[in-house]
Amino acid sequence: MKQTKRKLTALDMTYAAMFAALMAVGANIAQFIPPIGGVPITLQTFVALLAGTLLGSRLGAISMTVYMLVGLAGIPVFANFTGGLSTLVSTSFGFVLTFILLAYVEGKIIEKSKTRGFMIFLVASVVGLMLNYFLGTTYMYYAYKLWAHSPEGVSIVTYKMAWGWMLVPLPKDVILTIVAAVVSPRIYKVINKVQAGKSKRIA
Amino acid sequence: MMNIIIGQYVPGKSILHHMDPRSKLLAVFALIFIVFLANNWVTYGVIVILTLVAIVLSRVRLRFIYKGLKPILLVIIITFVLNAFFTKSGEAIFDYGWFHLTTGGLQQAAFISVRLLVIVIMTTLLTLTTTPIDITDGLENLLRPFKKLRFPVHEFALMMSIALRFIPTLMEETEKIMKAQTARGVEFSSGPLTQRIKAILPLLVPLFISAFKRAEDLAMAMEARGYRGDIGRTKLRLLKWGLKDSLLLLVVIVLIPVLVLLRG
């Protein structure tokens, strides 16, 4: 969607809020769907990717910020129904932060490109996933270092280990990323069609 | 479903429950930094006593506080073990190969884990005694000065409230769509990996489209009722700053020189 005006319209706000709510559902979809191969499903990355592609860079980032704030205000919207201000000191908070950047970068990629084909959505989604994993895991490593305050010369949690933990959900997220790339042009078209129809009716 | 709307909030009638969300927010944010001033037994003692007083005042059952602690418990345990066994200072209590348990190590481990515990308990208490809507209102009010910098404070608060309102709705919707698609033969709970992931598609596409539709309807309704930002907008819930709020802030402010004087 085109976002050139500075002021947020009512529609901008409801879109962003709805995506924040979708993030909450996506984070806890495991409640509805049993784990795949022992790994509980979360669709956070998936929804964040779609926020970037469907809402655009600015609104996408705003909606992910709203999601983060809602979680910090105490609503259990993060994975495993966690939430509250204490999440600030959890080691996985970096992932929540990267969702904002991820949606922004992805929106930018889509906005800069002239085509709206599958390839561009795929490129944007893969870049987004890489950002998410790279920054999130790095944050996790440093959070462990900082909170656990390991004495000098000792690193129980090595950078490699942090990555080791993250390899478990990786295959699932890669597949979901590709799915996101397949789905987003479809939803994109449907929504744009709906909007085009609406403006025609009004005119 | 109810616990999603109210979040971690535990209804109650304690002093902490009745305080203004603004004073609680300010106090907790200040305390997160103040805790780092403590560096010996006396100063940590002061902070632990304050935390215990806050827990007693909140009259929240310990079970709820434990629930807030659970996600961070592993980090605290790792912290304790790391510092206990790898800090070499003070007298040795136990020495075996890699592991050295020293008095200095134990002290350091205790201090750092207590610091983490206090931060987590304080932040948990805030969300246990304040409803998310109150926190949103308090934040909006506290961040008002940022409006001058053209940061859309009011808009963010409104988006948070809308998201709060629609999380349970979308959860229900997810369930409904799943049932509808199961009736049409989609298997959500069995089958090989690729098929399972493919099964998510007929769930998500309708969910997203209906969310977009809801957003459009809501925006239309807002505009029809004359929504035009926060200009001249009145509020249903008004924040009230009382004596106890000033007292709480006073305690926090007094705590800073006390800790600075007592720290080693």
Coordinates of C-alpha atoms in Angstrom, one line a residue:
Chain A
M1 CA 0.0 0.0 0.0
K2 CA 1.2 3.5 -0.8
Q3 CA 2.5 5.3 2.3
T4 CA 3.6 8.8 1.4
K5 CA 1.6 10.9 3.8
R6 CA 3.3 11.7 7.1
K7 CA 0.2 11.5 9.3
L8 CA -1.3 8.2 10.2
T9 CA -4.8 7.8 9.0
A10 CA -7.5 5.8 10.8
L11 CA -7.0 3.0 8.2
D12 CA -3.3 3.0 8.7
M13 CA -3.8 2.6 12.4
T14 CA -6.3 -0.2 12.2
Y15 CA -4.1 -2.1 9.7
A16 CA -1.1 -1.8 12.0
A17 CA -3.1 -2.8 15.0
M18 CA -4.7 -5.8 13.2
F19 CA -1.2 -7.0 12.2
A20 CA 0.0 -6.7 15.8
A21 CA -3.0 -8.9 16.8
L22 CA -2.1 -11.3 14.0
M23 CA 1.4 -11.5 15.4
A24 CA -0.1 -12.5 18.8
V25 CA -2.1 -15.3 17.1
G26 CA 0.9 -16.4 15.0
A27 CA 3.2 -16.6 18.0
N28 CA 0.8 -18.9 19.8
I29 CA -0.6 -20.9 16.8
A30 CA 0.9 -23.9 18.6
Q31 CA -2.2 -23.8 20.7
F32 CA -4.2 -24.8 17.7
I33 CA -1.8 -26.9 15.7
P34 CA 0.3 -29.7 17.3
P35 CA 4.1 -29.5 16.9
I36 CA 5.7 -30.6 13.6
G37 CA 8.5 -33.0 14.2
G38 CA 8.7 -32.1 17.8
V39 CA 9.2 -28.4 17.1
P40 CA 6.3 -26.3 18.2
I41 CA 5.2 -24.0 15.4
T42 CA 5.4 -20.3 15.7
L43 CA 4.4 -18.1 12.8
Q44 CA 5.9 -14.9 14.2
T45 CA 8.6 -14.7 11.4
F46 CA 5.9 -15.5 8.9
V47 CA 3.5 -12.8 10.0
A48 CA 6.4 -10.2 10.4
L49 CA 7.4 -11.0 6.8
L50 CA 3.9 -10.5 5.6
A51 CA 3.6 -7.2 7.6
G52 CA 6.6 -5.9 5.7
T53 CA 5.3 -7.1 2.3
L54 CA 1.7 -6.2 2.7
L55 CA 1.7 -3.0 4.8
G56 CA 5.0 -1.6 3.5
S57 CA 8.1 -0.5 5.3
R58 CA 6.7 2.3 7.5
L59 CA 3.4 0.7 8.6
G60 CA 5.0 -2.7 8.9
A61 CA 7.6 -1.4 11.3
I62 CA 4.9 0.5 13.2
S63 CA 2.8 -2.6 13.6
M64 CA 5.7 -4.7 14.9
T65 CA 6.5 -1.9 17.4
V66 CA 2.9 -2.0 18.6
Y67 CA 3.2 -5.8 19.0
M68 CA 6.3 -5.3 21.1
L69 CA 4.6 -2.6 23.2
V70 CA 1.5 -4.7 23.8
G71 CA 3.7 -7.6 24.9
L72 CA 5.6 -5.4 27.3
A73 CA 2.4 -4.0 28.7
G74 CA 1.7 -7.5 30.1
I75 CA -0.4 -9.2 27.4
P76 CA 1.0 -12.7 26.8
V77 CA 1.4 -12.2 23.1
F78 CA 5.0 -13.5 22.8
A79 CA 5.7 -17.1 22.1
N80 CA 4.4 -19.6 24.7
F81 CA 2.0 -17.0 26.0
T82 CA 4.7 -14.9 27.7
G83 CA 4.6 -11.2 28.1
G84 CA 5.2 -8.4 30.6
L85 CA 7.9 -5.9 31.2
S86 CA 10.2 -8.6 32.4
T87 CA 10.6 -9.8 28.9
L88 CA 13.0 -7.0 28.5
V89 CA 15.6 -9.0 30.3
S90 CA 14.9 -12.3 28.5
T91 CA 17.5 -13.5 26.1
S92 CA 15.1 -14.0 23.2
F93 CA 13.8 -10.4 23.3
G94 CA 16.2 -9.6 20.4
F95 CA 14.0 -11.6 18.1
V96 CA 11.0 -9.4 19.0
L97 CA 13.2 -6.4 18.2
T98 CA 14.3 -7.8 14.9
F99 CA 10.7 -8.2 13.7
I100 CA 10.6 -4.4 13.5
L101 CA 13.7 -4.1 11.4
L102 CA 12.7 -7.1 9.3
A103 CA 9.3 -5.7 8.4
Y104 CA 10.9 -2.3 7.6
V105 CA 13.7 -3.7 5.4
E106 CA 11.3 -6.0 3.6
G107 CA 8.9 -3.3 2.9
K108 CA 11.7 -1.2 1.5
I109 CA 12.8 -4.0 -0.9
I110 CA 9.3 -4.4 -2.2
E111 CA 8.7 -0.7 -2.5
K112 CA 12.0 -0.1 -4.4
S113 CA 11.4 -2.9 -6.9
K114 CA 9.2 -2.2 -9.9
T115 CA 7.8 -5.7 -10.3
R116 CA 5.4 -7.4 -7.8
G117 CA 6.3 -11.0 -8.9
F118 CA 7.0 -14.0 -6.8
M119 CA 10.8 -13.6 -7.1
I120 CA 10.9 -10.2 -5.4
F121 CA 8.7 -11.4 -2.5
L122 CA 11.0 -14.4 -2.2
V123 CA 14.1 -12.2 -2.1
A124 CA 12.6 -9.9 0.4
S125 CA 11.4 -12.8 2.6
V126 CA 14.8 -14.5 2.6
V127 CA 16.6 -11.3 3.4
G128 CA 14.1 -10.8 6.3
L129 CA 14.6 -14.3 7.7
M130 CA 18.4 -13.9 7.5
L131 CA 18.2 -10.6 9.4
N132 CA 15.9 -12.2 12.0
Y133 CA 18.2 -15.1 12.7
F134 CA 21.5 -13.3 12.5
L135 CA 20.6 -10.4 14.7
G136 CA 18.3 -12.4 17.0
T137 CA 20.9 -15.0 17.7
T138 CA 23.7 -12.4 18.2
Y139 CA 21.4 -10.6 20.6
M140 CA 20.8 -13.8 22.5
Y141 CA 24.5 -14.5 22.8
Y142 CA 25.3 -11.0 24.1
A143 CA 22.3 -11.1 26.4
Y144 CA 23.6 -14.3 27.9
K145 CA 27.0 -12.7 28.3
L146 CA 25.6 -9.6 29.8
W147 CA 22.9 -11.0 32.1
A148 CA 24.9 -14.0 33.1
H149 CA 27.9 -11.7 33.6
S150 CA 30.4 -14.4 32.8
P151 CA 33.7 -13.7 34.5
E152 CA 36.6 -12.9 32.2
G153 CA 38.0 -15.6 30.1
V154 CA 35.1 -17.9 30.7
S155 CA 32.4 -18.4 28.1
I156 CA 30.1 -21.2 28.9
V157 CA 27.6 -20.0 26.3
T158 CA 29.7 -19.7 23.1
Y159 CA 28.5 -18.0 19.9
K160 CA 28.5 -21.4 18.3
M161 CA 26.3 -22.8 21.0
A162 CA 23.8 -20.0 20.6
W163 CA 23.6 -20.9 16.9
G164 CA 23.3 -24.6 17.8
W165 CA 20.1 -23.8 19.7
M166 CA 18.7 -21.8 16.8
L167 CA 19.3 -24.6 14.2
V168 CA 16.3 -26.5 15.6
P169 CA 13.6 -24.2 14.4
L170 CA 15.5 -23.1 11.3
P171 CA 14.2 -25.7 8.7
K172 CA 10.6 -24.9 9.7
D173 CA 11.2 -21.2 9.3
V174 CA 12.9 -21.6 5.9
I175 CA 9.9 -23.5 4.6
L176 CA 7.5 -21.0 6.1
T177 CA 9.5 -18.2 4.5
I178 CA 9.0 -19.7 1.1
V179 CA 5.3 -20.2 1.9
A180 CA 5.2 -16.5 2.9
A181 CA 6.7 -15.6 -0.4
V182 CA 4.1 -17.7 -2.2
V183 CA 1.2 -16.3 -0.2
S184 CA 2.0 -12.6 0.0
P185 CA 1.5 -11.8 -3.7
R186 CA -1.8 -13.6 -3.5
I187 CA -3.1 -11.7 -0.5
Y188 CA -1.5 -8.6 -1.9
K189 CA -3.6 -8.9 -5.0
V190 CA -6.8 -9.7 -3.2
I191 CA -6.4 -6.7 -0.9
N192 CA -5.5 -4.3 -3.7
K193 CA -8.5 -5.6 -5.6
V194 CA -10.8 -5.0 -2.7
Q195 CA -9.5 -1.5 -2.3
A196 CA -9.7 -0.7 -6.0
G197 CA -13.3 -1.9 -5.9
K198 CA -14.0 0.3 -2.9
S199 CA -12.6 3.5 -4.4
K200 CA -14.6 2.8 -7.6
R201 CA -17.8 2.4 -5.6
I202 CA -17.2 5.7 -3.9
A203 CA -16.4 7.5 -7.2
Chain B
M1 CA -9.7 -16.7 26.4
M2 CA -10.2 -14.2 29.2
N3 CA -6.6 -14.4 30.4
I4 CA -5.5 -13.1 27.1
I5 CA -7.5 -9.9 27.4
I6 CA -6.3 -9.0 30.9
G7 CA -2.8 -10.4 30.4
Q8 CA -0.8 -11.0 33.5
Y9 CA -3.1 -8.7 35.6
V10 CA -4.4 -10.2 38.8
P11 CA -7.4 -8.2 40.1
G12 CA -7.1 -7.0 43.6
K13 CA -7.6 -4.1 46.0
S14 CA -4.1 -3.5 47.4
I15 CA -2.4 -0.2 47.5
L16 CA -0.3 -1.1 44.5
H17 CA -3.5 -1.9 42.5
H18 CA -4.9 1.5 43.3
M19 CA -1.9 3.5 42.4
D20 CA -1.7 5.6 39.3
P21 CA -0.1 3.7 36.4
R22 CA 2.2 6.6 35.8
S23 CA 3.8 6.5 39.2
K24 CA 4.3 2.8 39.0
L25 CA 5.8 3.0 35.5
L26 CA 8.2 5.8 36.5
A27 CA 9.2 3.9 39.7
V28 CA 9.8 0.6 37.9
F29 CA 11.9 2.2 35.2
A30 CA 13.9 4.1 37.7
L31 CA 14.4 1.0 39.8
I32 CA 15.8 -1.0 36.9
F33 CA 18.7 1.4 36.8
I34 CA 18.9 2.1 40.6
V35 CA 19.5 -1.6 41.2
F36 CA 22.8 -1.4 39.5
L37 CA 24.0 1.0 42.3
A38 CA 24.1 -1.8 44.8
N39 CA 27.4 -3.5 45.2
N40 CA 27.7 -4.8 48.7
W41 CA 25.7 -6.7 51.3
V42 CA 24.1 -3.6 52.9
T43 CA 23.0 -2.1 49.6
Y44 CA 21.7 -5.4 48.2
G45 CA 19.9 -5.9 51.6
V46 CA 18.1 -2.5 51.2
I47 CA 17.0 -3.5 47.7
V48 CA 15.8 -6.9 48.7
I49 CA 13.9 -5.6 51.6
L50 CA 12.2 -3.0 49.4
T51 CA 11.3 -5.7 46.9
L52 CA 9.8 -7.9 49.7
V53 CA 7.8 -4.9 50.9
A54 CA 6.5 -4.3 47.4
I55 CA 5.5 -8.0 47.2
V56 CA 3.6 -7.8 50.5
L57 CA 1.9 -4.5 49.6
S58 CA 0.7 -5.9 46.3
R59 CA -1.0 -8.8 48.1
V60 CA -0.5 -10.9 45.0
R61 CA -0.1 -14.6 45.6
L62 CA 3.4 -15.8 45.1
R63 CA 2.2 -18.3 42.5
F64 CA 1.6 -15.5 40.1
I65 CA 5.0 -13.9 40.8
Y66 CA 6.6 -17.3 40.1
K67 CA 4.8 -17.6 36.8
G68 CA 6.3 -14.3 35.8
L69 CA 9.7 -15.5 36.8
K70 CA 9.6 -18.8 35.0
P71 CA 10.8 -17.7 31.6
I72 CA 13.9 -16.0 33.1
L73 CA 14.6 -18.7 35.7
L74 CA 17.1 -20.6 33.5
V75 CA 19.2 -17.4 32.9
I76 CA 19.3 -16.8 36.6
I77 CA 20.4 -20.4 37.3
I78 CA 23.1 -20.2 34.6
T79 CA 24.2 -16.9 36.0
F80 CA 24.6 -18.3 39.5
V81 CA 26.5 -21.4 38.4
L82 CA 28.8 -19.4 36.1
N83 CA 29.7 -16.9 38.6
A84 CA 29.9 -19.3 41.5
F85 CA 32.3 -21.7 39.8
F86 CA 34.4 -19.4 37.7
T87 CA 35.2 -16.4 39.8
K88 CA 38.4 -16.9 41.6
S89 CA 38.6 -14.6 44.7
G90 CA 38.4 -15.1 48.4
E91 CA 38.9 -18.4 50.2
A92 CA 38.5 -21.7 48.4
I93 CA 35.7 -23.8 49.7
F94 CA 36.0 -26.5 47.1
D95 CA 38.5 -27.2 44.4
Y96 CA 38.3 -29.9 41.8
G97 CA 40.0 -29.6 38.4
W98 CA 38.1 -26.9 36.5
F99 CA 35.7 -26.1 39.3
H100 CA 36.7 -23.7 42.0
L101 CA 34.1 -22.7 44.5
T102 CA 35.3 -19.7 46.4
T103 CA 33.7 -17.4 48.9
G104 CA 34.2 -14.4 46.6
G105 CA 32.7 -16.4 43.7
L106 CA 29.6 -17.3 45.8
Q107 CA 29.2 -13.7 46.8
Q108 CA 29.4 -12.5 43.3
A109 CA 27.0 -15.2 42.1
A110 CA 24.5 -14.2 44.8
F111 CA 24.8 -10.5 44.0
I112 CA 24.3 -10.9 40.3
S113 CA 21.4 -13.3 40.6
V114 CA 19.7 -11.2 43.2
R115 CA 20.0 -8.2 40.9
L116 CA 18.3 -10.1 38.1
L117 CA 15.7 -11.4 40.4
V118 CA 14.8 -8.0 41.7
I119 CA 14.5 -6.5 38.2
V120 CA 12.3 -9.3 37.1
I121 CA 10.1 -9.2 40.2
M122 CA 9.7 -5.5 40.1
T123 CA 8.7 -5.5 36.4
T124 CA 6.4 -8.5 37.0
L125 CA 4.7 -6.7 39.9
L126 CA 3.9 -3.8 37.7
T127 CA 2.1 -5.9 35.1
L128 CA 0.5 -8.0 37.8
T129 CA -1.1 -5.0 39.5
T130 CA -1.9 -2.8 36.5
T131 CA -4.2 -3.7 33.6
P132 CA -2.7 -3.4 30.1
I133 CA -5.2 -0.6 29.3
D134 CA -4.0 1.3 32.3
I135 CA -0.4 0.8 31.3
T136 CA -1.2 2.0 27.8
D137 CA -3.0 5.1 29.2
G138 CA -0.1 5.8 31.6
L139 CA 2.5 5.5 28.8
E140 CA 0.5 7.8 26.5
N141 CA 0.3 10.4 29.3
L142 CA 4.0 10.1 30.3
L143 CA 5.2 10.3 26.7
R144 CA 3.1 13.3 25.9
P145 CA 6.2 15.6 25.7
F146 CA 7.4 13.5 22.7
K147 CA 4.4 14.8 20.7
K148 CA 6.4 18.0 20.3
L149 CA 9.0 16.0 18.4
R150 CA 6.2 14.8 16.2
F151 CA 6.3 11.3 17.6
P152 CA 2.7 9.9 17.3
V153 CA 2.2 9.1 21.0
H154 CA -1.6 9.1 20.9
E155 CA -1.7 7.0 17.7
F156 CA 0.6 4.4 19.2
A157 CA -1.6 4.2 22.3
L158 CA -4.7 3.8 20.2
M159 CA -3.1 1.1 18.1
M160 CA -2.2 -0.8 21.2
S161 CA -5.8 -0.6 22.5
I162 CA -7.1 -1.8 19.1
A163 CA -4.6 -4.7 19.1
L164 CA -5.6 -5.6 22.6
R165 CA -9.3 -5.6 21.7
F166 CA -8.8 -7.8 18.6
I167 CA -6.4 -10.4 19.8
P168 CA -9.1 -12.6 21.3
T169 CA -11.3 -12.0 18.3
L170 CA -8.6 -13.2 15.9
M171 CA -7.9 -16.2 18.1
E172 CA -11.5 -17.2 17.9
E173 CA -11.5 -16.6 14.2
T174 CA -8.5 -18.9 13.8
E175 CA -10.3 -21.6 15.6
K176 CA -13.4 -21.2 13.5
I177 CA -11.5 -21.2 10.2
M178 CA -9.6 -24.3 11.4
K179 CA -12.9 -26.1 12.1
A180 CA -14.3 -25.0 8.7
Q181 CA -11.2 -26.2 6.9
T182 CA -11.1 -29.5 8.8
A183 CA -14.7 -30.1 7.7
R184 CA -13.5 -29.7 4.1
G185 CA -10.8 -32.3 4.6
V186 CA -7.7 -30.3 5.6
E187 CA -5.5 -32.3 8.0
F188 CA -3.8 -30.0 10.5
S189 CA -2.5 -32.6 13.0
S190 CA -1.0 -35.4 10.9
G191 CA 1.0 -36.1 7.8
P192 CA 4.5 -35.4 6.6
L193 CA 6.2 -32.1 7.1
T194 CA 5.5 -30.5 3.8
Q195 CA 1.9 -31.4 3.9
R196 CA 1.5 -30.1 7.4
I197 CA 2.9 -26.8 6.3
K198 CA 0.8 -26.7 3.2
A199 CA -2.2 -27.3 5.5
I200 CA -1.4 -24.0 7.2
L201 CA -2.2 -22.1 3.9
P202 CA -5.9 -22.6 3.9
L203 CA -5.9 -21.4 7.5
L204 CA -3.8 -18.3 7.0
V205 CA -5.1 -16.8 3.8
P206 CA -8.7 -16.4 5.0
L207 CA -7.4 -15.3 8.4
F208 CA -5.3 -12.5 6.9
I209 CA -8.1 -11.4 4.5
S210 CA -10.6 -11.3 7.3
A211 CA -8.2 -9.3 9.5
F212 CA -7.8 -6.8 6.6
K213 CA -11.5 -6.5 6.2
R214 CA -12.0 -6.0 9.9
A215 CA -9.4 -3.2 9.8
E216 CA -11.2 -1.5 7.0
D217 CA -14.6 -1.7 8.6
L218 CA -13.2 -0.4 11.9
A219 CA -11.5 2.5 10.1
M220 CA -14.7 3.3 8.3
A221 CA -16.6 3.2 11.6
M222 CA -14.1 5.5 13.2
E223 CA -14.2 8.0 10.5
A224 CA -18.0 7.9 10.4
R225 CA -18.0 8.8 14.1
G226 CA -15.7 11.8 13.4
Y227 CA -12.4 10.5 14.6
R228 CA -9.7 13.0 13.9
G229 CA -6.8 12.1 16.1
D230 CA -6.4 13.3 19.6
I231 CA -7.6 16.9 19.0
G232 CA -10.2 17.7 21.5
R233 CA -10.7 14.1 22.5
T234 CA -12.1 13.3 25.9
K235 CA -11.4 10.1 27.9
L236 CA -13.6 7.6 29.7
R237 CA -10.9 6.5 32.1
L238 CA -9.1 9.4 33.8
L239 CA -5.8 8.9 35.5
K240 CA -5.7 10.2 39.1
W241 CA -2.5 11.1 40.8
G242 CA -2.8 10.7 44.6
L243 CA -0.7 11.1 47.7
K244 CA 0.5 7.5 47.6
D245 CA 1.8 8.1 44.1
S246 CA 3.9 11.0 45.3
L247 CA 5.1 8.9 48.2
L248 CA 6.2 6.1 46.0
L249 CA 8.2 8.5 43.8
L250 CA 9.7 10.0 46.9
V251 CA 10.9 6.6 48.2
V252 CA 12.5 5.9 44.8
I253 CA 14.2 9.3 44.8
V254 CA 15.4 9.0 48.4
L255 CA 16.8 5.5 47.6
I256 CA 19.4 6.9 45.2
P257 CA 21.5 9.0 47.8
V258 CA 21.0 6.2 50.4
L259 CA 22.5 3.6 48.0
V260 CA 25.3 6.0 46.9
L261 CA 26.2 6.6 50.5
L262 CA 26.0 2.9 51.6
R263 CA 27.8 1.4 48.6
G264 CA 31.3 0.2 49.0

